[in-house]
PDB file of C-alpha atoms in Angstrom:
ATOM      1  CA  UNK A 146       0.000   0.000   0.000  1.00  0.00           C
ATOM      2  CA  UNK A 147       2.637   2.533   0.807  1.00  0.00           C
ATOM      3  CA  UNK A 148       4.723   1.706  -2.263  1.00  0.00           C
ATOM      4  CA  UNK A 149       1.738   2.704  -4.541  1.00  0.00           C
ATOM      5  CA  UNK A 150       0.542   5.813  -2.719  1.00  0.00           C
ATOM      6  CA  UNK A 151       4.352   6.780  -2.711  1.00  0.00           C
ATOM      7  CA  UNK A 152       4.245   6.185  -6.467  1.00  0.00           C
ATOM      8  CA  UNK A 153       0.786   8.438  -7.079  1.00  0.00           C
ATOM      9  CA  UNK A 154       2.755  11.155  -4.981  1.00  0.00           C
ATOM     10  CA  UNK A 155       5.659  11.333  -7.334  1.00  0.00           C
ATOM     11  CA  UNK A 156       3.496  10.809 -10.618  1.00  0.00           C
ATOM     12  CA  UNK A 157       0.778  13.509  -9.329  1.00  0.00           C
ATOM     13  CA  UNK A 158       3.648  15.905  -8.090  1.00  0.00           C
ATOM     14  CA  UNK A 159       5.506  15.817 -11.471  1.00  0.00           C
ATOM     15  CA  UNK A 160       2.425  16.423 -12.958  1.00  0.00           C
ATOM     16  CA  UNK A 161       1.162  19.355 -11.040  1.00  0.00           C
ATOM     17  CA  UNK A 162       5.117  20.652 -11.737  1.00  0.00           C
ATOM     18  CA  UNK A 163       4.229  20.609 -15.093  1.00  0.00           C
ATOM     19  CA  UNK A 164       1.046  21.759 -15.343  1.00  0.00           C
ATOM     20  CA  UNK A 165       1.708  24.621 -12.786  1.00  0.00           C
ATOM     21  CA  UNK A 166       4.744  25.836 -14.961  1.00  0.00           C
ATOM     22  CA  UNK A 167       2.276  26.503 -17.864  1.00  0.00           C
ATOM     23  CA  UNK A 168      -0.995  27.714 -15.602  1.00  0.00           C
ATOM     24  CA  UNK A 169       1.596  30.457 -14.484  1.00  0.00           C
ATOM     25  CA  UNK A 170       3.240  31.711 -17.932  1.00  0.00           C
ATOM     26  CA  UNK A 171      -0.033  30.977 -20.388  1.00  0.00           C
ATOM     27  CA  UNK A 172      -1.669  34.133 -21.187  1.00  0.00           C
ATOM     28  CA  UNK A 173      -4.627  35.406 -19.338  1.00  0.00           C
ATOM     29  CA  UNK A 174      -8.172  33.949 -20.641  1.00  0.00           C
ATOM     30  CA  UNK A 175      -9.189  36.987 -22.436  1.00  0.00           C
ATOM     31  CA  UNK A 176      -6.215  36.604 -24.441  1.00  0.00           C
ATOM     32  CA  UNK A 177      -5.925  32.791 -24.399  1.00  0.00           C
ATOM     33  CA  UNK A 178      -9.716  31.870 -25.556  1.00  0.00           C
ATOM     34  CA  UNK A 179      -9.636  34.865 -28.299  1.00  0.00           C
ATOM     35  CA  UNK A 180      -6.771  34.055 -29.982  1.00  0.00           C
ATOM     36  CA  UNK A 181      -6.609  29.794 -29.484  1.00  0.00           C
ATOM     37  CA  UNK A 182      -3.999  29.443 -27.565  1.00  0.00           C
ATOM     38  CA  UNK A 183      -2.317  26.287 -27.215  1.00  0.00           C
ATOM     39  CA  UNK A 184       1.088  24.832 -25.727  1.00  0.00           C
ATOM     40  CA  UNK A 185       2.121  20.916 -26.664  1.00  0.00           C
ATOM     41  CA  UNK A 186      -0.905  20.810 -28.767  1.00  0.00           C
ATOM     42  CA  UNK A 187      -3.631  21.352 -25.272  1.00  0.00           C
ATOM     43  CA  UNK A 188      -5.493  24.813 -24.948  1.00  0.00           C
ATOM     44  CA  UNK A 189      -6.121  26.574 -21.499  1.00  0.00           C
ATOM     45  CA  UNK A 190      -9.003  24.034 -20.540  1.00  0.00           C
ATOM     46  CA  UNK A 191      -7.130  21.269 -21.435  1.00  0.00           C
ATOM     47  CA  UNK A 192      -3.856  22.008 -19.132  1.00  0.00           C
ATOM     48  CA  UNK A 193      -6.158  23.299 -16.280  1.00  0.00           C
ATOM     49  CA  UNK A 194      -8.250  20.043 -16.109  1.00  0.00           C
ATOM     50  CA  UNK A 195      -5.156  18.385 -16.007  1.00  0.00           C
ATOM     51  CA  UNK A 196      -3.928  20.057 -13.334  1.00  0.00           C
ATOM     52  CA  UNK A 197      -7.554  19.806 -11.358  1.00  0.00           C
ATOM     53  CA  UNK A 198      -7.272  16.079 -11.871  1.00  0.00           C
ATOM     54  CA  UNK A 199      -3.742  15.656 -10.508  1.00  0.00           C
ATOM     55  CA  UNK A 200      -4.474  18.154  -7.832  1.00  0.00           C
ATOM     56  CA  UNK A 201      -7.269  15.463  -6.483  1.00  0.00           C
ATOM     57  CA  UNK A 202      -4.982  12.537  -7.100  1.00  0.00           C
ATOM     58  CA  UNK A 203      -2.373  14.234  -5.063  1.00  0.00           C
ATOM     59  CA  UNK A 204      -4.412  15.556  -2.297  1.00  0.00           C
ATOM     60  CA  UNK A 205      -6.215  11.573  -1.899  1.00  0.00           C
ATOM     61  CA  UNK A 206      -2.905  10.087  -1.517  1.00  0.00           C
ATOM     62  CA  UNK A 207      -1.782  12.791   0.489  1.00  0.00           C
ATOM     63  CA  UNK A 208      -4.438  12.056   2.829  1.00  0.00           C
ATOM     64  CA  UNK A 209      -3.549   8.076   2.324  1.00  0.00           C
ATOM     65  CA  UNK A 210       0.292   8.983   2.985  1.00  0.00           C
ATOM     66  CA  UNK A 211      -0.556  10.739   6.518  1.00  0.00           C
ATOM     67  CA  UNK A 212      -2.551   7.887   7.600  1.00  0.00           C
ATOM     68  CA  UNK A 213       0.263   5.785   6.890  1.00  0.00           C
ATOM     69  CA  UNK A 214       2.471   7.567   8.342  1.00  0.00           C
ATOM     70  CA  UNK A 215       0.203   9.083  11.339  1.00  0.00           C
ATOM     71  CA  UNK A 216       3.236   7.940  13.731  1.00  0.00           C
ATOM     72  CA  UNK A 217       5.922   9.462  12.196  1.00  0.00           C
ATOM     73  CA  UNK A 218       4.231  12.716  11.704  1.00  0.00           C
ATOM     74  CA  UNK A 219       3.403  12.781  15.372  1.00  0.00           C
ATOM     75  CA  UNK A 220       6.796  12.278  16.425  1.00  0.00           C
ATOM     76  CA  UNK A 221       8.234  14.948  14.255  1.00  0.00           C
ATOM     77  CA  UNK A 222       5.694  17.510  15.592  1.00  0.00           C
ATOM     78  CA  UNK A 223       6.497  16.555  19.432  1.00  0.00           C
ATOM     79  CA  UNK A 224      10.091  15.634  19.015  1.00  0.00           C
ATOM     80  CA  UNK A 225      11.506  13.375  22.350  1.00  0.00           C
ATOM     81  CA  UNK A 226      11.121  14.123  25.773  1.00  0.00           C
ATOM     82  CA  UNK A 227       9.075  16.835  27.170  1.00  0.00           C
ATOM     83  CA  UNK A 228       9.588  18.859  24.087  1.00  0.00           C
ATOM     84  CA  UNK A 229       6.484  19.869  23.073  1.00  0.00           C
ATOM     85  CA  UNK A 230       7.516  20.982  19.724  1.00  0.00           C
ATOM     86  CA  UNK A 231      10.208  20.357  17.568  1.00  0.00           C
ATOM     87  CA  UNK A 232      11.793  23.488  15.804  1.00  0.00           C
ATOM     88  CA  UNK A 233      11.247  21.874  12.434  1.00  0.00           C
ATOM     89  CA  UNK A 234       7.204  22.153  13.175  1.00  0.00           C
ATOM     90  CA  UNK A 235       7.642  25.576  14.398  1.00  0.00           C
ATOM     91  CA  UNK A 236       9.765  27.073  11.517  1.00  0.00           C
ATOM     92  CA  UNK A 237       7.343  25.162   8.931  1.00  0.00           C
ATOM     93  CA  UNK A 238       3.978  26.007  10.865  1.00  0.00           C
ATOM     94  CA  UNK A 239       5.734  29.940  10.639  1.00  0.00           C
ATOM     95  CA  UNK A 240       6.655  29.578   6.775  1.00  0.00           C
ATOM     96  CA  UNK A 241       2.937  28.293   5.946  1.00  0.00           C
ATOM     97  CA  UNK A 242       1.327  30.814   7.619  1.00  0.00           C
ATOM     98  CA  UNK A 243       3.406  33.694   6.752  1.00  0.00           C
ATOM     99  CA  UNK A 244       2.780  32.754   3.006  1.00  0.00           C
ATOM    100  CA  UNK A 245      -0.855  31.828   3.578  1.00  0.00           C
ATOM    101  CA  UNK A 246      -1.424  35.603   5.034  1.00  0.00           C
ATOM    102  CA  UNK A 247       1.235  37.064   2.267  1.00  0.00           C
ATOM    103  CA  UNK A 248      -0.763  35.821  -0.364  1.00  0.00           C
ATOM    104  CA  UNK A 249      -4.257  36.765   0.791  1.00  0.00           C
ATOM    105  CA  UNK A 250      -3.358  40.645   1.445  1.00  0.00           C
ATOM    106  CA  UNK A 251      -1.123  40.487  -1.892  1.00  0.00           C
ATOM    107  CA  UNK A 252       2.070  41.414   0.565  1.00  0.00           C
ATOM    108  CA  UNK A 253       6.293  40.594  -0.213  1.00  0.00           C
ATOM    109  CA  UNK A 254       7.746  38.141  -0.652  1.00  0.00           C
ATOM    110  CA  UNK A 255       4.003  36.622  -2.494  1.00  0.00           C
ATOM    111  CA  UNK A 256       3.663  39.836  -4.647  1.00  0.00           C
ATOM    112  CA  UNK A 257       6.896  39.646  -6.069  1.00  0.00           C
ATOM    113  CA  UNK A 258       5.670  36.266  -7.239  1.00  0.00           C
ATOM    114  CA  UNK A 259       2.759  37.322  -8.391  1.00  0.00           C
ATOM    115  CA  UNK A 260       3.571  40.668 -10.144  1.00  0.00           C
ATOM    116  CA  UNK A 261       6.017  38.635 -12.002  1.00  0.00           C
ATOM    117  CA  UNK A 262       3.470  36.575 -13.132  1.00  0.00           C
ATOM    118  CA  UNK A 263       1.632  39.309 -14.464  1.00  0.00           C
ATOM    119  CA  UNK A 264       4.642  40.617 -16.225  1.00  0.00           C
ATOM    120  CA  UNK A 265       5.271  37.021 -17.938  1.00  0.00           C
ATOM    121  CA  UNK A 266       1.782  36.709 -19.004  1.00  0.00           C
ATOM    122  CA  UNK A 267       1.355  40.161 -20.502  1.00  0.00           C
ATOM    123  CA  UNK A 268       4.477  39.126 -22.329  1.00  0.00           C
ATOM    124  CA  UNK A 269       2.862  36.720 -24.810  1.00  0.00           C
ATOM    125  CA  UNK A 270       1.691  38.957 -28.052  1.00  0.00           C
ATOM    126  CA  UNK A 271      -1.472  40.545 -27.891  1.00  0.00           C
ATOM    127  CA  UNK A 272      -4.053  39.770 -30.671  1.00  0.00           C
ATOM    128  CA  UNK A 273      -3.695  41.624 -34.048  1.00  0.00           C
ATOM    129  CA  UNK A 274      -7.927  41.513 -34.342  1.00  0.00           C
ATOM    130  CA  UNK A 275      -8.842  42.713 -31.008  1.00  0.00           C
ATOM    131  CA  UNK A 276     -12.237  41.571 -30.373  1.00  0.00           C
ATOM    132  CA  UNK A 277     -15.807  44.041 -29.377  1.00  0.00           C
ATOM    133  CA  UNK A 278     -15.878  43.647 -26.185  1.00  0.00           C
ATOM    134  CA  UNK A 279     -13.882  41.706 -23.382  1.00  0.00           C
ATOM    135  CA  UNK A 280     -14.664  37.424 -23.600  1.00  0.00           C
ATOM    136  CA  UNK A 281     -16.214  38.019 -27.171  1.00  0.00           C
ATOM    137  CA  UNK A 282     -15.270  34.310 -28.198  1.00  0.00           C
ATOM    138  CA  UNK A 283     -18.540  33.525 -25.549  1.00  0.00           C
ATOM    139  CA  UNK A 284     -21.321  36.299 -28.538  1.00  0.00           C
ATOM    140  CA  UNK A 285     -23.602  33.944 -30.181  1.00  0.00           C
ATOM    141  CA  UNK A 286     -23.579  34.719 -33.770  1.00  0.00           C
ATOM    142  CA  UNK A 287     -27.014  36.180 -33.301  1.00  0.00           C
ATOM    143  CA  UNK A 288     -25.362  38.773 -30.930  1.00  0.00           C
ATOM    144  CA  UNK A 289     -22.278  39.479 -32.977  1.00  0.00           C
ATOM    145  CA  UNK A 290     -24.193  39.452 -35.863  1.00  0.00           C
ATOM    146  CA  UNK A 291     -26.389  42.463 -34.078  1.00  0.00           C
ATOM    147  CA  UNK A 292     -22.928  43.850 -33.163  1.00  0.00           C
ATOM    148  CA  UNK A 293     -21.877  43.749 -36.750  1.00  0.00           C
ATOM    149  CA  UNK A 294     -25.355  45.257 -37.737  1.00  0.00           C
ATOM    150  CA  UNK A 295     -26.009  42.645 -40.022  1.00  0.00           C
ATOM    151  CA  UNK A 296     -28.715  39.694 -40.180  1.00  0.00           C
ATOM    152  CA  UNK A 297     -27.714  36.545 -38.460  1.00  0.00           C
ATOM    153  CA  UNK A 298     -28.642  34.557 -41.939  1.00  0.00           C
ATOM    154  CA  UNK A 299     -25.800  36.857 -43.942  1.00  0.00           C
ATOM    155  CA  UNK A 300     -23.097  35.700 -41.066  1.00  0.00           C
ATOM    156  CA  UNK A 301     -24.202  31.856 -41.957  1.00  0.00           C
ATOM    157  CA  UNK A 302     -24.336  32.680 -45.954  1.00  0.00           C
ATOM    158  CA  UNK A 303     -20.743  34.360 -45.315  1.00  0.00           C
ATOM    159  CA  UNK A 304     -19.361  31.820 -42.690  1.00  0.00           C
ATOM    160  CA  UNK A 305     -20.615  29.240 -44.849  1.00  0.00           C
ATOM    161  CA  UNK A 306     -18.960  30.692 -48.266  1.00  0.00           C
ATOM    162  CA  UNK A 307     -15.354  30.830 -46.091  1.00  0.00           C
ATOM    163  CA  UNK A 308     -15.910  26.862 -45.852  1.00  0.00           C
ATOM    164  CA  UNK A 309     -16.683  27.484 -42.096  1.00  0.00           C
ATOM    165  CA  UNK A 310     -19.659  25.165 -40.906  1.00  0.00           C
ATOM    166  CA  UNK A 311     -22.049  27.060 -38.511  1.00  0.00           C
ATOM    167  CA  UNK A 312     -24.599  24.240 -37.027  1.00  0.00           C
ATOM    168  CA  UNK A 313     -26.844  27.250 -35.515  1.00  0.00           C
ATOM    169  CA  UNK A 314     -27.296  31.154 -35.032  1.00  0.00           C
ATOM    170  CA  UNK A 315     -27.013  30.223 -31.224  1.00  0.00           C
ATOM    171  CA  UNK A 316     -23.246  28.643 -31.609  1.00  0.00           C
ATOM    172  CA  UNK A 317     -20.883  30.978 -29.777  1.00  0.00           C
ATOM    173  CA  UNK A 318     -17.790  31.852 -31.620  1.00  0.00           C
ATOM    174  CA  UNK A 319     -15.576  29.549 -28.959  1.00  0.00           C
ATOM    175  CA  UNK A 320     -17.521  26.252 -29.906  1.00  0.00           C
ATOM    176  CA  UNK A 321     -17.313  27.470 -33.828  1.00  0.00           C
ATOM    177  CA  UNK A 322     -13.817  28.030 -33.271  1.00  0.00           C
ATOM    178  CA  UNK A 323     -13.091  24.789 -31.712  1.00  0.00           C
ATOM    179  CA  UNK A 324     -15.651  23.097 -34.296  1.00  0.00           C
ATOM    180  CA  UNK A 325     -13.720  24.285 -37.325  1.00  0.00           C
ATOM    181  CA  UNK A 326     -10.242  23.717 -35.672  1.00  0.00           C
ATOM    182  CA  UNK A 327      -9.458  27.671 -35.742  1.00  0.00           C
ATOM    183  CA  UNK A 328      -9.805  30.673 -33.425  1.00  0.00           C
ATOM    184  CA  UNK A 329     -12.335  32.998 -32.443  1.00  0.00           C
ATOM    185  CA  UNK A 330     -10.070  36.040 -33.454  1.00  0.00           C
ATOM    186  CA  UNK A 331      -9.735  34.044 -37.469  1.00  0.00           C
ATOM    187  CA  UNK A 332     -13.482  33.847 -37.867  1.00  0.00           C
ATOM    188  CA  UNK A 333     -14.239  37.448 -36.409  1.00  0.00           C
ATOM    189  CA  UNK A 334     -11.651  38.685 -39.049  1.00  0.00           C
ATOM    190  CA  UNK A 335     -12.524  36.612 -41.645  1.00  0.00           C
ATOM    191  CA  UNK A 336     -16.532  38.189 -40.969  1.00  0.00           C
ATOM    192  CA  UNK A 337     -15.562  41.355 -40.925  1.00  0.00           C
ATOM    193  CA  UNK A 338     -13.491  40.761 -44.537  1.00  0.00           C
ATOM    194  CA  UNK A 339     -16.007  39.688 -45.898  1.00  0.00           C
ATOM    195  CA  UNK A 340     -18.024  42.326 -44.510  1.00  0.00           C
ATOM    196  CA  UNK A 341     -15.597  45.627 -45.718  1.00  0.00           C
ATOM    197  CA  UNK A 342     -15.235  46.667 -42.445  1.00  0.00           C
ATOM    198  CA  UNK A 343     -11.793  45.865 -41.681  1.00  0.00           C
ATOM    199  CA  UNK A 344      -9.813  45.818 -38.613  1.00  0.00           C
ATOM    200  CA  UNK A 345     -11.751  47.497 -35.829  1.00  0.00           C
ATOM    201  CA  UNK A 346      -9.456  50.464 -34.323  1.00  0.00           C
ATOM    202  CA  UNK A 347      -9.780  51.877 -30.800  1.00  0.00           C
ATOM    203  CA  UNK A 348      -7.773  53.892 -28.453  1.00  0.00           C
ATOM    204  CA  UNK A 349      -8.377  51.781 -25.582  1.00  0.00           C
ATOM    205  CA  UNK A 350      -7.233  48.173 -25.561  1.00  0.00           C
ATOM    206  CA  UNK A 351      -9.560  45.567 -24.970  1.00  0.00           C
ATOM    207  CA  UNK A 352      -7.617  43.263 -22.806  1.00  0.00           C
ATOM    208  CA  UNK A 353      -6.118  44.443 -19.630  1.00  0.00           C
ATOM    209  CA  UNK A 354      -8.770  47.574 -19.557  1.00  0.00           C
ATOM    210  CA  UNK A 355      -8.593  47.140 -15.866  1.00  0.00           C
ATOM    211  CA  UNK A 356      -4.797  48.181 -15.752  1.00  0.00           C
ATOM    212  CA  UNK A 357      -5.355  51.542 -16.932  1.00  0.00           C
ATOM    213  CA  UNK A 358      -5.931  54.552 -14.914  1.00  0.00           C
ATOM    214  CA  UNK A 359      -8.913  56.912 -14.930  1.00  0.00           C
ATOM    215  CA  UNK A 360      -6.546  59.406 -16.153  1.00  0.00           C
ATOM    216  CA  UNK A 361      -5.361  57.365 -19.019  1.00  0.00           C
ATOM    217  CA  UNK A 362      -8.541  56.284 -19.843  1.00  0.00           C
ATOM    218  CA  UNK A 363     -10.224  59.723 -19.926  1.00  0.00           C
ATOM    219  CA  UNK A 364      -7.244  60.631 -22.422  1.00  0.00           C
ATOM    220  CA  UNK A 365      -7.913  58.109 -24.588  1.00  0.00           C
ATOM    221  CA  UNK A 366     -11.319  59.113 -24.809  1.00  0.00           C
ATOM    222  CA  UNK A 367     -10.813  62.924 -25.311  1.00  0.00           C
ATOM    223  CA  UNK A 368     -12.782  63.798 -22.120  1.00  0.00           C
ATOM    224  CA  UNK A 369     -10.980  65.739 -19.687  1.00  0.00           C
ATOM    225  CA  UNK A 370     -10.358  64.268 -16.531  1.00  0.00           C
ATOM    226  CA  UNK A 371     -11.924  66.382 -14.652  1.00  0.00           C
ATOM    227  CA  UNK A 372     -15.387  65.700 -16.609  1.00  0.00           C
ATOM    228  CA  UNK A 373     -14.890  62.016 -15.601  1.00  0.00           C
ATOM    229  CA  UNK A 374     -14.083  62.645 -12.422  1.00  0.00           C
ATOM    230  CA  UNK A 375     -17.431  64.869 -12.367  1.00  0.00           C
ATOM    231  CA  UNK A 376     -19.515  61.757 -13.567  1.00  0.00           C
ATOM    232  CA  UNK A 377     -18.015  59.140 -11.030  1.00  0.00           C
ATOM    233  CA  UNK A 378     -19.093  61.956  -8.452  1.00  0.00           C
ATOM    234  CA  UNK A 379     -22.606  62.110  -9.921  1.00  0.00           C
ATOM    235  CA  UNK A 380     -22.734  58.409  -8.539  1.00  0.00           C
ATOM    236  CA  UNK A 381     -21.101  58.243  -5.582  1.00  0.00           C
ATOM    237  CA  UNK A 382     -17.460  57.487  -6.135  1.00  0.00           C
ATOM    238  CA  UNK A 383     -14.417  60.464  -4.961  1.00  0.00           C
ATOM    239  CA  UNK A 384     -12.763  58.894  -7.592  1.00  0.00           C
ATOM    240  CA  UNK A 385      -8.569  60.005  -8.056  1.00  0.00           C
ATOM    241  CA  UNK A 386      -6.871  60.387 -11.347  1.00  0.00           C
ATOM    242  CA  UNK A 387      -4.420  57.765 -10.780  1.00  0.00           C
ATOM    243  CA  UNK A 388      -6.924  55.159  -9.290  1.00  0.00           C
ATOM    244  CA  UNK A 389      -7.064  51.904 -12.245  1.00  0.00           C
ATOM    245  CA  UNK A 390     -10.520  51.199 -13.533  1.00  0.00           C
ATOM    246  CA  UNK A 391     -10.488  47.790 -11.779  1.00  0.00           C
ATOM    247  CA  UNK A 392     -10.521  49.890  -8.465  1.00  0.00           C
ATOM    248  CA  UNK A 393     -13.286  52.159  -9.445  1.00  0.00           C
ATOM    249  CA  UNK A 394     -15.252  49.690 -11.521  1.00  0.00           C
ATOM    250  CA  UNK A 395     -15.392  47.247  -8.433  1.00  0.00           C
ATOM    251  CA  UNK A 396     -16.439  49.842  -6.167  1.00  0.00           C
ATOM    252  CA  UNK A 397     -19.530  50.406  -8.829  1.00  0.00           C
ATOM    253  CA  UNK A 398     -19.973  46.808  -8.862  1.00  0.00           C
ATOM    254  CA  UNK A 399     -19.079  46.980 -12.653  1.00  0.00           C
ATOM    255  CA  UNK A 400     -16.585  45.708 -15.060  1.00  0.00           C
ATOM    256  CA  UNK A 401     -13.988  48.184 -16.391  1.00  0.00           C
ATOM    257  CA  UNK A 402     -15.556  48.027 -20.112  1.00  0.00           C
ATOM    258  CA  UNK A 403     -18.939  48.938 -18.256  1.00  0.00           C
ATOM    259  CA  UNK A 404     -17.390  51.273 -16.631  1.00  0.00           C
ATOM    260  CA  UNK A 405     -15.837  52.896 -19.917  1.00  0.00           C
ATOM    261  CA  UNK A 406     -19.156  52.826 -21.751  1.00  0.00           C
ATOM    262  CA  UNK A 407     -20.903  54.862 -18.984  1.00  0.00           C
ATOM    263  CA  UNK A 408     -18.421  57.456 -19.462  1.00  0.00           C
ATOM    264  CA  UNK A 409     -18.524  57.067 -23.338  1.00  0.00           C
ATOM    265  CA  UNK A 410     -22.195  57.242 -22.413  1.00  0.00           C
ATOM    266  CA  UNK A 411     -22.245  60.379 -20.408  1.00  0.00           C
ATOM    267  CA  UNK A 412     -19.715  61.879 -22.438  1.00  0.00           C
ATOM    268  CA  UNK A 413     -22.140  62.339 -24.973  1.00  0.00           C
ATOM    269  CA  UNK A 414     -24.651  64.274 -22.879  1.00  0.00           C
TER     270      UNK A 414
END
């Protein structure tokens, strides 16, 4: 018995090596489901159920492996005598917990892990079709085709004339995509071919929106700042120039591309 839950501990652990190297350098979703992503042939769903799977395997025979081992474990916690505890528990207990509270409150040495994550996933090259709105590959083609102001029948007739096989108005780009064996970001740019529109241009990005600040944004816009600081006042946020639109959307209980459209929105009025 120990021999094989020994084994599914090394297996599991290699695999959650593996799988944990690519969770932390793939690009973020937005990014990842637009474009296709893949690495070794498996796309973002792919590598992550992998990793859930070998997670459970791991945690089961870690389980197994302290049952086992139940008398061991108690004797390195206690140590001999009338030591209560060893210095081995008490270093490790201290090391847990300082990374367990590190990580929730996003403090060193944690962030410097995790800003460097950030850094390697903005890395990978952005899309050269950015799509209409953030998580676009999850539009129906009845709701692009509304987006493209066009008839969901001419997106079929024009889908269908590219050789790509729709099987209903209701598909969502990402099942199309996977359907077809292409990417969300090929068959919005092959549509909008087709359709003479070209590539869609815009000042603000459409992944990572959250990173900018409300100055920034406002820029981009051609609102002055202090007009969009004027709206977020109408409802109820002191919002600060250099605040991101994360920060402000969340305290609106919005997303920042909501957020942006209400001040496209009010911009107008």
């Amino acid at each position: 018995m120990r021999r094989y839950v020994s084994l599914f501990l090394l297996w599991s652990l290699l695999a959650l090596v593996a799988t944990g190297i690519v969770l932390y350098i793939m690009p973020h979703g937005r990014v990842a489901y637009w474009t296709g992503w893949r690495f070794l042939g498996l796309d973002k769903d792919q590598w992550t159920s992998i990793h859930i799977v070998f997670a459970l395997i791991m945690l089961v025979a870690g389980i197994l492996h302290v049952y086992l081992n139940w008398n061991s474990i108690v004797r390195y916690l206690k140590g001999v005598g009338s030591k209560l505890l060893t210095t081995e528990s008490l270093i490790t207990a201290l090391v847990s917990l300082t990374l367990l509270i590190t990580s929730i409150y996003n403090l060193p040495p944690s962030k410097i892990l995790i800003d460097l994550q950030e850094k390697v996933k903005d890395f990978w090259a952005q899309p050269a079709i950015r799509p209409p709105l953030p998580h676009a590959e999850l539009l129906t083609l009845n709701q692009l085709a509304k987006r493209l102001k066009v008839s969901p029948d001419r997106v079929m007739a024009l889908l269908k004339a590219q050789g790509v096989k729709a099987a209903s108005p209701e598909e969502t780009l990402k099942e199309l995509a996977r359907r077809n064996h292409s990417a969300p970001d090929k068959i919005y740019s092959m549509l909008l071919k087709a359709l003479g529109k070209g590539t869609p241009s815009s000042q603000l990005p459409t992944t990572g929106l959250g990173k900018l600040t409300l100055k920034e944004t406002c820029q981009r816009l051609g609102i002055p700042v202090s007009r969009c600081v004027g709206i977020l006042k109408h409802h109820g946020i002191a919002a600060q120039p250099q605040e991101t639109l994360k920060e402000l959307a969340s305290s609106l209980g919005k997303t920042p591309y909501e957020l942006v459209e209400m001040l496209k929105g009010e911009k107008r009025c």
